[in-house]
Coordinates of C-alpha atoms in Angstrom, one line a residue:
M22 CA -24.9 -7.7 11.6
A23 CA -23.6 -8.0 8.3
K24 CA -20.3 -9.6 8.2
A25 CA -17.0 -7.7 6.2
L26 CA -16.5 -11.0 3.9
E27 CA -20.6 -12.0 3.6
G28 CA -21.5 -13.7 0.0
V29 CA -17.5 -14.7 -0.4
K30 CA -17.1 -18.5 -0.6
V31 CA -13.4 -20.1 -0.4
L32 CA -12.7 -23.4 -1.1
D33 CA -10.2 -24.4 1.5
M34 CA -7.7 -26.9 0.5
T35 CA -4.7 -26.4 3.0
H36 CA -3.7 -28.2 5.9
V37 CA -1.7 -28.3 8.8
Q38 CA -0.9 -24.2 10.2
S39 CA -0.3 -21.7 7.2
G40 CA -3.3 -22.3 5.3
P41 CA -5.8 -22.9 7.8
S42 CA -4.8 -19.8 9.9
S43 CA -5.3 -18.3 6.4
T44 CA -8.7 -19.2 5.5
Q45 CA -9.8 -19.3 9.5
L46 CA -9.3 -15.5 9.4
L47 CA -11.3 -15.4 6.4
A48 CA -14.2 -17.4 8.0
W49 CA -13.7 -14.8 10.9
L50 CA -14.6 -12.2 8.5
G51 CA -17.5 -13.6 7.2
A52 CA -16.3 -15.7 4.4
D53 CA -18.3 -19.0 3.6
V54 CA -15.2 -21.4 4.1
I55 CA -15.6 -24.8 3.0
K56 CA -13.3 -27.3 3.7
L57 CA -12.1 -29.7 1.3
E58 CA -10.5 -32.8 3.2
T59 CA -9.6 -36.7 1.9
P60 CA -12.4 -39.0 2.9
G61 CA -11.7 -40.8 5.7
K62 CA -8.7 -38.7 7.0
G63 CA -9.2 -35.4 6.5
D64 CA -6.8 -32.8 7.5
I65 CA -3.4 -34.0 9.3
T66 CA -3.6 -32.4 12.2
R67 CA -7.1 -33.9 13.0
G68 CA -5.2 -36.3 14.8
Q69 CA -1.8 -34.8 15.2
L70 CA -0.8 -34.2 19.0
R71 CA -4.1 -35.6 20.3
D72 CA -4.7 -35.0 24.1
L73 CA -7.7 -37.1 23.7
P74 CA -8.0 -40.4 21.8
E75 CA -10.3 -40.5 18.8
V76 CA -11.0 -36.6 18.9
D77 CA -10.0 -33.6 16.9
S78 CA -6.9 -32.4 18.2
L79 CA -6.6 -28.9 19.4
Y80 CA -3.6 -28.3 16.3
F81 CA -6.9 -29.0 14.2
T82 CA -9.7 -27.1 15.9
M83 CA -7.7 -24.0 16.8
L84 CA -7.1 -23.5 13.3
N85 CA -10.2 -24.5 11.6
C86 CA -13.5 -22.6 13.5
N87 CA -16.2 -21.3 11.7
K88 CA -15.8 -23.4 8.5
R89 CA -17.6 -26.2 6.9
S90 CA -15.8 -29.7 5.9
I91 CA -16.7 -31.4 3.2
T92 CA -14.9 -34.5 1.9
L93 CA -14.0 -35.4 -1.7
N94 CA -11.6 -38.2 -3.5
M95 CA -9.5 -35.8 -5.8
K96 CA -8.0 -39.2 -7.9
S97 CA -11.6 -40.5 -9.1
A98 CA -13.4 -39.4 -11.9
E99 CA -16.4 -38.3 -10.2
G100 CA -14.7 -36.6 -7.6
K101 CA -12.8 -34.3 -10.5
E102 CA -16.6 -33.7 -11.8
V103 CA -17.4 -32.3 -7.9
F104 CA -14.3 -30.4 -7.8
E105 CA -14.9 -28.7 -10.9
K106 CA -18.2 -27.7 -9.9
L107 CA -16.9 -26.4 -6.4
V108 CA -14.2 -24.0 -8.4
G109 CA -17.0 -22.9 -10.5
D110 CA -19.3 -21.6 -7.4
V111 CA -16.6 -20.2 -5.4
D112 CA -15.0 -16.6 -5.3
V113 CA -11.4 -18.0 -3.7
L114 CA -9.2 -21.3 -3.8
V115 CA -7.1 -21.6 -1.0
E116 CA -4.3 -24.6 -1.2
N117 CA -0.7 -25.0 0.5
F118 CA 0.7 -28.1 -1.0
G119 CA 3.7 -28.9 -2.0
P120 CA 5.1 -27.1 -5.4
G121 CA 3.2 -28.9 -8.3
V122 CA 0.7 -31.1 -6.2
V123 CA -2.6 -29.4 -7.6
E124 CA -1.1 -29.5 -11.2
R125 CA -0.4 -33.1 -10.7
F126 CA -4.0 -33.3 -9.8
G127 CA -4.8 -31.8 -13.6
Y128 CA -5.6 -28.2 -12.4
P129 CA -2.8 -25.9 -13.3
W130 CA -4.1 -21.7 -12.9
E131 CA -5.2 -22.1 -16.8
K132 CA -7.1 -24.7 -16.1
L133 CA -8.9 -23.3 -12.7
Q134 CA -9.1 -20.0 -15.1
E135 CA -11.0 -21.6 -17.6
L136 CA -13.1 -23.0 -14.8
N137 CA -13.8 -19.5 -13.2
D138 CA -12.5 -16.4 -14.7
R139 CA -13.3 -14.6 -11.1
L140 CA -11.7 -17.0 -9.2
V141 CA -8.7 -15.5 -7.0
Y142 CA -6.4 -18.3 -6.8
A143 CA -4.4 -18.3 -3.5
S144 CA -1.1 -20.5 -2.5
I145 CA 1.3 -21.0 0.3
K146 CA 4.3 -22.2 -0.9
G147 CA 7.5 -22.1 1.0
F148 CA 10.0 -20.4 -1.3
G149 CA 9.5 -18.6 -4.3
P150 CA 10.4 -19.5 -8.1
G151 CA 14.4 -20.4 -8.1
R152 CA 17.1 -22.3 -6.5
Y153 CA 15.1 -23.3 -3.9
A154 CA 11.5 -23.4 -5.2
D155 CA 10.9 -27.0 -4.9
F156 CA 12.7 -27.4 -1.6
K157 CA 10.2 -28.4 1.5
A158 CA 9.4 -25.8 4.2
Y159 CA 8.4 -26.2 7.6
E160 CA 7.9 -23.5 10.3
V161 CA 11.3 -23.1 11.9
I162 CA 13.2 -23.9 8.0
A163 CA 11.1 -20.6 7.2
Q164 CA 12.7 -18.7 10.1
A165 CA 16.4 -19.9 9.6
M166 CA 16.0 -18.9 6.0
G167 CA 14.6 -15.8 6.4
G168 CA 16.6 -14.1 8.5
S169 CA 14.9 -14.6 11.9
M170 CA 17.0 -17.5 13.8
S171 CA 20.3 -15.5 12.5
T172 CA 19.5 -12.5 14.5
T173 CA 17.7 -14.3 17.9
G174 CA 19.5 -15.2 20.9
F175 CA 22.5 -14.4 22.6
E176 CA 25.7 -13.3 21.3
E177 CA 27.6 -16.7 22.7
G178 CA 24.6 -19.1 22.1
P179 CA 23.5 -21.1 19.2
P180 CA 20.8 -19.3 16.8
L181 CA 17.1 -19.6 18.0
A182 CA 13.7 -19.9 16.9
T183 CA 11.4 -17.7 18.1
G184 CA 8.1 -19.5 19.6
A185 CA 5.6 -17.2 17.8
Q186 CA 4.7 -19.1 14.4
I187 CA 6.3 -16.3 12.0
G188 CA 6.2 -18.8 9.2
D189 CA 3.3 -20.8 9.2
S190 CA 0.8 -18.1 10.8
G191 CA 2.6 -14.8 9.9
T192 CA 2.5 -16.1 6.1
G193 CA -1.1 -17.1 6.5
I194 CA -1.8 -13.6 7.6
H195 CA 0.3 -12.3 4.4
L196 CA -2.1 -14.4 2.5
V197 CA -5.4 -12.9 3.8
A198 CA -4.0 -9.3 2.8
A199 CA -3.0 -10.7 -0.7
I200 CA -6.2 -12.2 -0.9
L201 CA -8.6 -9.6 0.0
A202 CA -6.3 -7.3 -2.5
A203 CA -7.1 -9.3 -5.1
L204 CA -10.7 -9.7 -4.0
Y205 CA -11.1 -5.8 -4.4
Q206 CA -9.0 -5.4 -7.6
R207 CA -11.5 -7.7 -8.8
T208 CA -14.6 -5.3 -8.5
N209 CA -12.7 -3.0 -10.5
T210 CA -11.4 -5.6 -13.5
G211 CA -14.0 -8.2 -13.2
R212 CA -11.1 -10.6 -13.3
G213 CA -9.4 -12.9 -10.8
Q214 CA -5.9 -14.0 -10.3
R215 CA -3.0 -15.9 -8.7
V216 CA -1.8 -14.9 -5.7
Q217 CA 0.9 -16.8 -4.2
V218 CA 3.0 -15.9 -0.9
A219 CA 6.3 -17.5 -0.5
M220 CA 7.3 -18.4 3.7
Q221 CA 10.6 -17.3 3.5
D222 CA 9.5 -13.9 1.9
A223 CA 6.9 -13.5 4.8
V224 CA 9.2 -14.1 7.5
L225 CA 11.7 -11.9 5.7
N226 CA 9.2 -9.1 5.6
L227 CA 9.0 -9.3 9.1
C228 CA 12.4 -9.1 10.1
R229 CA 13.4 -6.1 7.6
V230 CA 14.6 -3.8 10.3
K231 CA 17.6 -6.6 11.0
L232 CA 18.2 -5.8 7.2
R233 CA 18.1 -2.2 7.9
D234 CA 20.9 -3.1 10.5
Q235 CA 23.1 -5.2 8.0
Q236 CA 23.1 -1.9 5.6
R237 CA 24.0 0.6 8.8
L238 CA 26.9 -2.0 9.8
T239 CA 29.1 -0.5 6.5
H240 CA 29.2 2.6 8.3
G241 CA 30.4 1.3 11.5
P242 CA 29.1 -0.7 15.0
L243 CA 25.2 -0.3 15.7
G244 CA 25.1 1.7 19.1
E245 CA 21.8 0.4 20.5
Y246 CA 22.9 -3.0 20.4
P247 CA 24.8 -4.3 23.6
N248 CA 27.4 -6.0 21.6
E249 CA 30.8 -5.2 22.2
Q250 CA 32.5 -6.9 18.6
F251 CA 31.0 -6.3 15.3
G252 CA 31.7 -8.4 12.5
D253 CA 30.2 -8.0 8.8
E254 CA 26.8 -9.5 9.6
V255 CA 24.0 -8.4 12.4
P256 CA 24.7 -10.4 15.9
R257 CA 22.6 -11.4 17.7
S258 CA 21.5 -9.6 20.5
G259 CA 19.6 -11.0 23.8
N260 CA 16.8 -9.2 24.4
A261 CA 17.8 -5.5 23.0
S262 CA 14.9 -3.6 21.7
G263 CA 16.8 -3.3 18.6
G264 CA 15.1 0.3 17.9
G265 CA 15.9 3.8 18.9
Q266 CA 14.6 3.2 22.5
P267 CA 16.9 0.4 24.7
G268 CA 15.0 -2.1 26.5
W269 CA 15.8 -5.1 28.3
A270 CA 14.3 -7.8 30.2
V271 CA 14.9 -8.0 34.1
R272 CA 14.2 -10.4 37.0
C273 CA 11.4 -9.8 39.3
A274 CA 10.2 -11.3 42.6
P275 CA 9.6 -14.2 43.5
G276 CA 12.4 -15.5 40.8
G277 CA 10.3 -17.9 38.6
P278 CA 10.9 -19.0 35.1
N279 CA 8.8 -16.2 33.7
D280 CA 9.1 -13.7 36.7
Y281 CA 10.4 -11.2 34.4
I282 CA 9.6 -7.8 33.1
Y283 CA 10.7 -5.7 30.1
V284 CA 11.6 -2.5 30.7
I285 CA 12.2 0.4 27.9
I286 CA 14.4 3.6 29.2
Q287 CA 12.6 6.5 27.4
P288 CA 14.7 9.7 27.8
V289 CA 11.4 11.4 29.3
G290 CA 11.4 8.3 31.8
W291 CA 14.8 8.4 33.0
A292 CA 14.5 10.8 35.9
P293 CA 11.2 9.4 37.4
L294 CA 12.9 6.0 37.1
T295 CA 15.8 6.9 38.8
E296 CA 13.3 8.1 41.4
L297 CA 11.8 4.7 41.5
I298 CA 14.7 2.4 42.0
G299 CA 15.9 4.7 44.9
R300 CA 18.9 6.6 42.8
P301 CA 17.4 10.2 42.0
E302 CA 21.2 11.7 41.9
L303 CA 21.6 9.5 38.7
A304 CA 18.9 11.6 37.1
E305 CA 21.6 15.1 36.7
D306 CA 24.4 13.2 37.1
P307 CA 26.5 14.1 33.9
A308 CA 28.1 10.7 33.9
W309 CA 24.0 8.9 33.6
A310 CA 21.5 12.2 32.9
T311 CA 21.5 11.8 28.9
P312 CA 20.8 8.9 26.1
E313 CA 24.2 9.3 24.7
V314 CA 26.2 8.6 27.3
R315 CA 24.0 5.8 29.0
L316 CA 24.5 4.2 25.5
S317 CA 28.0 2.9 26.4
K318 CA 26.9 1.0 30.1
L319 CA 23.0 0.1 29.3
D320 CA 23.8 -3.1 31.0
K321 CA 25.0 -1.2 33.9
A322 CA 21.8 0.6 33.7
F323 CA 19.4 -2.1 33.8
A324 CA 21.2 -4.2 36.6
L325 CA 20.5 -1.0 38.6
I326 CA 16.9 -1.4 37.9
E327 CA 17.1 -5.0 38.3
E328 CA 18.2 -4.5 41.9
W329 CA 15.1 -2.4 42.6
T330 CA 12.4 -4.9 40.2
E331 CA 14.1 -8.5 42.1
K332 CA 12.2 -6.8 45.0
H333 CA 8.7 -6.5 43.8
T334 CA 6.5 -9.0 41.7
K335 CA 6.2 -7.9 38.1
W336 CA 2.8 -7.1 38.6
E337 CA 3.4 -4.3 41.0
V338 CA 6.3 -3.4 38.9
M339 CA 4.1 -2.7 35.7
D340 CA 1.7 -0.8 38.1
K341 CA 4.5 1.3 39.9
L342 CA 6.0 2.2 36.0
N343 CA 2.8 2.5 34.2
A344 CA 2.3 5.2 36.9
H345 CA 4.9 7.2 35.6
N346 CA 4.1 6.0 31.7
I347 CA 7.3 4.5 31.8
P348 CA 6.9 1.8 28.9
C349 CA 7.0 -2.3 30.2
G350 CA 5.8 -5.5 29.5
P351 CA 5.8 -8.6 32.5
I352 CA 6.4 -11.9 30.6
L353 CA 3.4 -13.4 30.2
S354 CA 3.5 -17.5 30.6
T355 CA 0.7 -19.6 28.4
K356 CA -0.7 -20.3 31.7
E357 CA -1.2 -16.5 32.5
I358 CA -2.4 -15.6 29.0
I359 CA -5.0 -18.8 29.0
E360 CA -6.4 -17.5 32.4
D361 CA -6.2 -13.7 31.7
E362 CA -9.9 -12.3 32.7
T363 CA -8.9 -9.4 30.7
L364 CA -7.9 -11.0 27.7
A365 CA -11.1 -13.0 28.2
E366 CA -13.8 -10.2 28.3
L367 CA -11.8 -8.6 25.5
G368 CA -12.5 -11.8 22.9
T369 CA -9.0 -12.4 22.4
V370 CA -9.4 -15.8 24.2
V371 CA -12.6 -17.5 24.1
E372 CA -14.3 -20.4 24.8
V373 CA -15.6 -22.8 22.3
D374 CA -17.9 -25.8 23.1
H375 CA -17.2 -28.6 20.8
P376 CA -19.5 -32.0 20.4
E377 CA -16.5 -34.2 20.7
R378 CA -14.2 -32.9 23.4
G379 CA -16.4 -30.5 24.9
T380 CA -14.9 -26.8 25.4
F381 CA -11.6 -26.0 24.6
K382 CA -9.7 -22.4 24.4
T383 CA -8.5 -20.7 21.6
V384 CA -7.6 -17.4 20.1
G385 CA -10.5 -14.9 19.2
N386 CA -10.0 -12.6 16.4
P387 CA -7.6 -10.1 16.5
L388 CA -9.1 -8.3 13.7
K389 CA -11.6 -5.6 15.1
L390 CA -14.0 -4.3 12.7
S391 CA -16.8 -1.7 14.3
D392 CA -19.6 -2.8 11.5
S393 CA -18.6 -6.8 11.7
A394 CA -18.9 -8.3 14.6
V395 CA -17.0 -12.2 15.0
E396 CA -18.6 -14.9 17.0
I397 CA -16.3 -17.5 17.2
Q398 CA -17.6 -20.9 16.2
R399 CA -17.1 -24.5 16.5
P400 CA -14.5 -26.2 14.0
P401 CA -16.5 -28.9 11.5
L402 CA -16.6 -32.9 11.9
L403 CA -14.8 -34.5 8.9
G404 CA -17.1 -34.1 6.0
E405 CA -19.8 -33.0 8.3
H406 CA -21.1 -30.4 5.3
N407 CA -21.2 -32.7 2.5
D408 CA -25.2 -33.0 2.0
E409 CA -25.1 -29.5 2.7
V410 CA -22.8 -28.4 0.4
L411 CA -23.2 -30.5 -2.3
G412 CA -27.0 -30.5 -2.4
A413 CA -26.2 -26.4 -2.9
L414 CA -24.7 -27.7 -6.2
G415 CA -27.6 -29.9 -7.2
Y416 CA -26.6 -33.2 -6.2
S417 CA -30.1 -35.1 -5.2
A418 CA -29.8 -37.3 -1.6
D419 CA -29.7 -40.5 -4.2
R420 CA -26.5 -39.3 -5.7
L421 CA -25.0 -38.1 -2.9
A422 CA -25.8 -42.0 -1.5
G423 CA -23.9 -43.2 -4.5
L424 CA -20.7 -40.8 -4.4
R425 CA -20.6 -42.2 -0.7
A426 CA -21.2 -45.7 -1.5
A427 CA -18.3 -45.2 -4.1
G428 CA -15.5 -43.4 -1.5
V429 CA -15.8 -40.3 -3.4
I430 CA -17.3 -38.5 -0.7

């Protein structure tokens, strides 16, 4: 079966998480992704957070499946010659270096255009042009400056980072969309273009409802929030849904750290909820019967629900609520997710064989295309495809041996 991006070549100069998460998605969609790494070292994450000595870490393996790896010393004249041939042969170049790094190598956008006018040159930076442009950015810094941390947590507590990597992988997903748009536009114009996504911008895009609520505050308190007092900025509101339908995480048996289920109270679900919790009279009680009257006492409503859920496991509660079409979701631990049979059957979590570490589990491709099936393949060893990739560019075995001896590859 043909792949969606079959025939698209990507030169992947990314490292750590934001860039590799983006290029891995391109690889899963069928692009030929060639990861360019430093000889003898490679992507820094190959050695970070290792669980096995002298074996590529899970940090690396889970972000670089389905790619090929070459090594290249970009500081040497011969390395630059190889790089220029690579640029002329690919459709997309992706990098997430700090501001100005690629330019200092001698390859500003204008030079890359000269080498390949069909090139889509895609970059991830921490921030857009302006005051923050030269600042370093990491996952939680992007969360801090993109609106996520100030609105995450409970009212009396400090700002909190989310466990979801919305700064790194979230930006990577945004970059995939931009790259695909540029490739599509190229089919009409014949020209490549510069593509950039800032981590701060990507996080803010994911926090847009909080920016919505900031503007609503000028007209009074936010009724769907559980907070009693409102200042001039959107407050942290714990586990409140922040949407039109109130929700909360309530405790379940046997009371472990993740024995909770998130329950949403829709108007149509109130009557069956009251039946389930053993308080059917509340369905018709004027003090409880409508969303408007419940809004001022949502804490009491969820406390009543919790009195019932505490007597059952989160799985039992999920089945009982879903039988009445009441939206809910048990809080799944990472252990429960990685062992979930349904997620394994769906390919949401997959097991991959690796020549050095054996098998490991990783996330599967979240983008499902009916005509482009995805097989998750192992990540490459450092420089594993030097001869294969450079040989296709015309380098002979003798020349490759010379480049290797000189430390160029």
